[in-house]
Amino acid sequence: HSGSGSTKRRVEMHHDRVHNVIYNTVGEAVSHIAHLDTEWSDAEISKRIVRHIWKAASDSELVERPWEEACQELVTRSMHGYSAACGERSWFYDIDLIPTFTAVAIELVHASGQVCNPEGIQEIVQVEYEAILDRMLLDKAIWEVASSFFADEKVRSKLFQALSKAYWPALDEVLTDGNISREIMYGLDPQTDQRRIETFVRRWLDDGISRAWSVLENSDEGLSEDMLIELLKALISPFGPEDPFSCLPGTLMERLGRPPTDWAFIRIVVRDLFRQWNGGTAPSKKRRKKNGGVGIAAEAEEDGNDDAWATAGAVGGSGAGGAKKRKAQAEPVKEDEEEAVDDVAEEDQAEEDGGAGHPECTSQDDCIGAPEERLVRHMHNGKAGDVYCEACWESFRQRNPSLKGVIEGEEP
């Protein structure tokens, strides 16, 4: 009986600590945004947020999961009820709950007995939290754009569902274009960034409009090239030119920025798609593969649009995947970046020739470190990736400072 009583007290103490952490950190976050709400008091806002985070955090199942899953699940479960209760409040996208989720997740990981660096916990929490906000903001933006072009509720809903369902497959296709290793190690040049954005836009429109074709074509407004051009412009800047959010994925625009509304590629891709669609009866609902992208790129060059951003000037902004980074401006990429990367690679090769390498480093034969080096686990989009020795990791960081990683085995 004494053992069960002791366990019960430990659980109660854990719950008390978690509740206090939630209460105190939410109160701090609310103090910065309470002035934006003219109906709810500070206490009312805090109570509603605390209720949903506590409900998720108090589930004993979380401490039994691997720490990465526990962190993600904490945020996902909390946001489900919290967004339903507060998603329409004026401060919803302004309040910063990352410190709250991080502090609670650290308590949960500690209670589970697992070992993890606090920076790793914060990385996963931040990515998950921002991803949920981004998806909500993306849904809101697509719906508002659809509503501004079509009056019929059925047509709006069909277009919204079609664009939403086509979005993530199009992005996945672009992100698996064979450039992931190059992007992680060196970053991408402006031309590759631009081609990826163009490829995404084409895949997204082609698949999305194909899904809604019959409903759009038979609507009162109909579907024309001019309308699709304006609709694409609206998706690029759904809340107006002054608001930096875009429906285009933020992960594709980190360096180049948001395309301008007079982006020449808009007319090119719409004209090409209509020519393609009019070649048959109606667009196929099956997503077209990569064989269509080359023609678009070639046509862009023929029209003198081989570098639209250089002509119009990069527009700062964030897309889906960057709701909490709206104010961050991308650094321009130098034209001689590839030459600099080649120089660094040659220097690294000279250093590699004499190194014994770390037996657990993912670089394997190319490892420039030593067996006694500490190991760093790469964190990509909040998920644990490959392990590298510290020497290799630092060489990667010199080439791409935005890389994030955590030292293996450090206590929270």
XYZ file of C-alpha atoms in Angstrom:
412
model
C 0.000 0.000 0.000
C 2.856 2.372 0.808
C 4.284 1.829 -2.702
C 1.009 2.655 -4.422
C 0.555 5.683 -2.173
C 4.028 6.929 -3.073
C 3.307 6.506 -6.788
C 0.052 8.379 -6.443
C 1.827 11.273 -4.695
C 4.454 11.433 -7.459
C 1.732 11.583 -10.091
C -0.082 14.310 -8.166
C 3.130 16.314 -7.790
C 3.832 15.919 -11.512
C 0.327 17.131 -12.368
C 0.695 20.095 -10.009
C 3.989 21.099 -11.639
C 2.559 20.790 -15.148
C -0.556 22.797 -14.263
C 1.526 25.544 -12.657
C 3.807 25.683 -15.705
C 0.798 26.005 -18.016
C -0.910 28.619 -15.854
C 2.176 30.818 -15.438
C 3.451 30.674 -19.017
C 0.004 31.190 -20.558
C -0.528 34.179 -18.283
C 2.715 35.693 -19.553
C 1.749 35.074 -23.191
C -1.725 36.548 -22.707
C -0.329 39.727 -21.158
C 1.151 40.648 -24.541
C -2.036 40.256 -26.595
C -4.933 40.932 -24.180
C -5.306 44.493 -25.470
C -6.372 43.080 -28.853
C -9.552 41.566 -27.396
C -12.309 44.013 -26.472
C -14.690 41.344 -25.126
C -12.670 38.850 -23.092
C -10.610 39.812 -20.054
C -7.047 38.578 -19.455
C -8.399 36.001 -17.032
C -11.017 34.744 -19.493
C -8.480 34.340 -22.291
C -6.061 32.529 -19.989
C -8.754 30.227 -18.629
C -9.810 29.103 -22.095
C -6.246 28.418 -23.249
C -5.163 26.688 -20.028
C -8.198 24.400 -20.127
C -7.277 22.845 -23.473
C -3.530 22.549 -22.903
C -4.084 21.008 -19.460
C -6.542 18.495 -20.860
C -3.916 17.282 -23.340
C -0.948 17.405 -20.935
C -2.716 15.516 -18.129
C -3.187 12.385 -20.251
C -0.831 9.809 -18.727
C -0.449 8.156 -22.135
C 1.882 10.934 -23.309
C 4.683 10.056 -20.883
C 4.700 6.498 -22.213
C 5.444 7.567 -25.788
C 8.842 8.308 -27.385
C 9.693 11.914 -26.583
C 9.388 13.136 -30.193
C 5.860 11.720 -30.481
C 4.910 13.018 -27.037
C 5.938 16.580 -27.973
C 4.025 16.497 -31.251
C 0.956 14.904 -29.685
C 0.886 17.462 -26.865
C 0.672 20.316 -29.357
C -1.755 18.572 -31.712
C -4.220 17.589 -28.984
C -4.054 21.006 -27.319
C -4.566 22.904 -30.562
C -7.599 20.831 -31.540
C -9.815 22.184 -28.768
C -8.034 25.515 -28.383
C -8.377 26.451 -32.059
C -12.079 25.548 -32.036
C -12.642 27.764 -28.999
C -10.400 30.701 -29.887
C -9.556 30.419 -33.593
C -11.705 33.400 -34.556
C -10.309 35.763 -31.914
C -8.296 38.706 -33.230
C -5.192 37.669 -31.283
C -5.161 33.981 -32.244
C -2.270 34.256 -34.719
C -0.362 36.773 -32.583
C -0.101 35.012 -29.233
C 3.130 33.049 -28.740
C 2.462 29.732 -27.026
C 5.777 28.132 -27.979
C 7.303 28.820 -24.506
C 4.249 27.188 -22.894
C 4.350 24.057 -25.031
C 8.126 23.787 -24.660
C 8.024 24.059 -20.860
C 5.199 21.520 -20.592
C 6.916 19.121 -23.005
C 10.134 19.285 -20.962
C 8.142 18.294 -17.866
C 6.570 15.369 -19.735
C 9.887 14.134 -21.114
C 11.480 14.424 -17.686
C 8.629 12.423 -16.126
C 9.053 9.718 -18.773
C 12.700 9.206 -17.821
C 13.894 9.796 -21.393
C 16.971 11.858 -22.229
C 16.706 14.757 -24.655
C 18.237 18.172 -25.189
C 15.781 21.049 -24.458
C 16.661 22.609 -27.816
C 15.451 19.450 -29.531
C 12.176 19.624 -27.630
C 11.662 23.275 -28.524
C 12.436 22.576 -32.193
C 9.756 19.882 -32.443
C 7.211 21.930 -30.489
C 7.820 25.030 -32.590
C 7.575 23.208 -35.913
C 4.364 21.420 -34.889
C 2.737 24.572 -33.470
C 3.616 26.711 -36.475
C 2.567 23.970 -38.897
C -0.908 23.871 -37.348
C -1.218 27.668 -37.438
C -0.008 27.693 -41.026
C -2.554 25.107 -42.125
C -5.346 27.034 -40.439
C -4.199 30.284 -42.034
C -3.830 28.569 -45.401
C -7.386 27.193 -45.167
C -8.689 30.618 -44.235
C -6.842 32.240 -47.135
C -7.998 29.719 -49.766
C -11.588 29.995 -48.545
C -11.539 33.808 -48.682
C -10.086 33.753 -52.204
C -12.686 31.214 -53.369
C -15.456 33.309 -51.784
C -14.285 36.471 -53.523
C -14.575 34.858 -56.964
C -17.680 32.689 -56.668
C -21.011 33.575 -55.057
C -22.495 30.078 -54.913
C -21.660 28.229 -51.699
C -21.413 24.904 -53.522
C -18.904 26.288 -56.021
C -16.833 27.914 -53.272
C -16.723 24.686 -51.295
C -15.767 22.637 -54.334
C -12.926 24.985 -55.264
C -11.721 25.148 -51.659
C -11.684 21.355 -51.312
C -10.016 20.913 -54.692
C -7.207 23.392 -54.028
C -6.692 22.047 -50.505
C -6.433 18.420 -51.628
C -4.068 19.287 -54.481
C -1.776 21.439 -52.330
C 0.218 18.918 -50.330
C 0.819 16.355 -53.105
C 2.151 19.193 -55.280
C 4.479 20.350 -52.507
C 5.657 16.806 -51.770
C 6.512 16.331 -55.427
C 8.626 19.493 -55.478
C 10.413 18.692 -52.217
C 11.384 15.233 -53.490
C 12.923 16.551 -56.705
C 16.398 15.238 -55.840
C 17.714 18.501 -54.356
C 17.293 17.659 -50.641
C 20.953 16.764 -49.994
C 22.175 19.796 -51.876
C 19.707 22.039 -50.029
C 20.758 20.727 -46.610
C 24.491 21.009 -47.265
C 24.773 24.130 -49.415
C 21.400 25.786 -49.875
C 19.933 26.322 -53.358
C 20.695 29.000 -55.939
C 17.979 31.534 -56.880
C 17.258 29.880 -60.230
C 16.570 26.503 -58.595
C 14.358 28.176 -55.981
C 12.407 29.902 -58.734
C 11.979 26.708 -60.757
C 10.667 24.904 -57.671
C 8.070 27.616 -57.021
C 7.029 27.550 -60.678
C 6.761 23.757 -60.626
C 4.638 23.881 -57.479
C 2.281 26.501 -58.939
C 1.790 24.479 -62.096
C 1.190 21.171 -60.289
C -1.156 22.800 -57.772
C -3.274 24.625 -60.350
C -3.356 21.715 -62.755
C -4.508 19.212 -60.133
C -6.709 21.636 -58.181
C -8.633 23.053 -61.145
C -8.936 19.564 -62.620
C -10.710 18.383 -59.479
C -13.223 21.250 -59.629
C -13.446 21.615 -63.418
C -17.067 20.672 -64.075
C -18.447 22.720 -61.178
C -16.402 25.804 -62.089
C -17.188 25.551 -65.787
C -20.937 25.339 -65.106
C -21.018 28.093 -62.464
C -22.582 31.498 -63.112
C -19.116 33.056 -63.230
C -17.620 30.369 -65.472
C -13.871 29.832 -65.787
C -11.658 31.801 -68.157
C -7.950 32.495 -68.524
C -8.413 36.015 -67.175
C -10.283 34.747 -64.117
C -7.661 32.103 -63.364
C -4.911 34.712 -63.689
C -6.652 36.924 -61.134
C -7.379 33.942 -58.878
C -3.696 32.951 -58.872
C -2.694 36.528 -58.057
C -5.131 36.459 -55.144
C -3.652 33.184 -53.872
C -0.182 34.724 -53.946
C -1.373 37.683 -51.812
C -4.660 36.501 -50.237
C -4.864 39.211 -47.566
C -3.646 42.047 -49.773
C -0.193 43.275 -50.840
C 0.585 44.797 -47.442
C 0.108 41.509 -45.585
C 3.129 39.234 -46.094
C 1.222 35.929 -46.025
C 0.985 33.882 -49.206
C -0.712 30.607 -50.078
C 2.536 29.541 -51.742
C 4.641 27.356 -49.413
C 6.965 29.321 -47.167
C 9.589 26.581 -47.390
C 9.993 27.365 -51.107
C 10.236 31.143 -50.594
C 12.679 31.394 -47.693
C 15.471 32.851 -49.825
C 13.748 34.343 -52.855
C 10.710 35.873 -51.177
C 7.128 36.061 -52.406
C 6.639 36.521 -56.167
C 5.309 39.939 -57.196
C 1.691 40.195 -58.312
C 2.861 41.132 -61.834
C 4.980 37.978 -62.005
C 5.184 37.117 -65.714
C 4.980 33.383 -65.014
C 1.343 33.787 -63.911
C 0.178 34.451 -67.446
C 2.554 31.885 -68.894
C 1.362 28.998 -66.732
C -2.335 29.862 -67.081
C -2.030 30.144 -70.864
C -0.132 26.849 -71.008
C -2.657 25.020 -68.802
C -5.645 26.235 -70.796
C -3.923 25.193 -74.016
C -3.269 21.791 -72.465
C -6.833 21.451 -71.137
C -8.404 22.575 -74.419
C -6.456 19.920 -76.243
C -8.947 17.394 -74.865
C -12.384 17.571 -73.332
C -11.599 18.400 -69.707
C -8.562 18.205 -67.423
C -7.713 14.775 -66.109
C -8.171 14.355 -62.374
C -4.932 12.402 -62.290
C -1.955 14.530 -61.368
C 0.393 15.095 -64.265
C 3.985 14.041 -63.770
C 7.164 15.950 -64.309
C 7.149 15.736 -68.103
C 5.160 18.974 -68.377
C 7.554 21.208 -66.469
C 10.253 21.538 -69.117
C 7.946 23.222 -71.598
C 6.968 25.835 -69.048
C 10.579 26.647 -68.206
C 11.490 26.878 -71.880
C 8.530 29.120 -72.623
C 9.438 31.362 -69.703
C 12.892 31.863 -71.142
C 11.473 32.614 -74.594
C 9.305 35.314 -73.038
C 12.331 36.870 -71.346
C 11.243 35.646 -67.917
C 14.217 33.529 -66.941
C 14.494 35.443 -63.670
C 11.211 37.178 -62.775
C 12.338 38.114 -59.265
C 15.468 39.856 -60.544
C 13.288 41.897 -62.909
C 10.538 42.827 -60.442
C 12.500 42.716 -57.190
C 12.015 40.116 -54.480
C 8.936 40.664 -52.351
C 9.342 39.824 -48.697
C 6.685 37.577 -47.261
C 5.839 34.246 -45.762
C 3.737 31.448 -47.090
C 2.217 28.331 -45.625
C 4.970 27.059 -43.408
C 5.936 30.455 -42.005
C 3.017 32.071 -40.208
C 5.133 32.933 -37.177
C 7.992 34.261 -39.333
C 6.076 36.900 -41.254
C 8.367 39.763 -40.354
C 11.583 37.955 -41.227
C 13.141 39.131 -44.482
C 15.094 36.686 -46.618
C 18.746 37.483 -47.266
C 19.555 37.850 -50.987
C 21.506 34.939 -52.401
C 24.818 35.915 -53.952
C 25.325 35.019 -57.589
C 28.782 33.591 -56.876
C 27.447 31.288 -54.141
C 28.138 28.113 -56.095
C 31.767 29.141 -56.689
C 32.194 29.797 -52.965
C 30.644 26.423 -52.149
C 33.032 24.702 -54.541
C 35.989 26.402 -52.823
C 34.783 25.240 -49.400
C 34.270 21.722 -50.727
C 37.854 21.624 -52.063
C 39.220 22.815 -48.722
C 37.173 20.196 -46.904
C 38.452 17.495 -49.239
C 42.017 18.431 -48.376
C 41.193 18.121 -44.668
C 39.407 14.806 -45.195
C 42.458 13.084 -46.659
C 44.181 12.837 -43.290
C 41.175 12.116 -41.025
C 40.340 8.782 -39.421
C 36.620 9.613 -39.323
C 33.960 8.832 -36.723
C 32.505 5.315 -36.968
C 28.904 6.533 -36.358
C 28.994 9.629 -38.583
C 26.581 9.448 -41.519
C 29.300 10.910 -43.765
C 31.128 7.556 -43.416
C 34.182 7.541 -45.729
C 33.820 11.291 -46.279
C 33.879 12.048 -42.525
C 36.427 14.727 -41.597
C 36.165 14.147 -37.835
C 37.735 11.758 -35.345
C 36.331 8.893 -33.243
C 36.338 11.039 -30.090
C 34.106 13.745 -31.652
C 30.660 14.346 -30.144
C 27.679 13.419 -32.326
C 25.024 15.889 -33.545
C 21.590 14.761 -34.712
C 20.137 16.803 -37.553
C 16.627 18.153 -36.821
C 14.696 18.717 -40.065
C 11.201 20.211 -39.797
C 11.077 19.137 -36.151
C 11.925 15.513 -36.866
C 15.102 13.694 -35.878
C 17.331 13.027 -38.879
C 20.799 11.591 -39.471
C 23.699 11.755 -37.019
C 26.988 13.478 -37.852
C 30.200 14.017 -35.942
C 30.674 17.574 -34.706
C 33.402 18.333 -37.245
C 31.243 17.361 -40.225
C 28.272 19.175 -38.712
C 30.209 22.418 -38.317
C 31.404 22.197 -41.925
C 27.766 21.860 -43.026
C 26.780 24.807 -40.799
C 29.421 27.004 -42.450
C 27.778 26.336 -45.792
C 24.196 26.551 -44.527
C 23.847 28.393 -41.176
C 20.104 27.681 -41.000
C 20.712 23.989 -40.223
C 19.479 22.875 -36.807
C 20.719 19.989 -34.718
C 21.090 18.725 -31.144
C 24.004 17.071 -29.376
C 23.302 13.390 -28.834
C 22.825 12.236 -25.243
C 22.621 15.611 -23.471
C 20.241 15.831 -20.506
C 17.189 18.152 -20.834
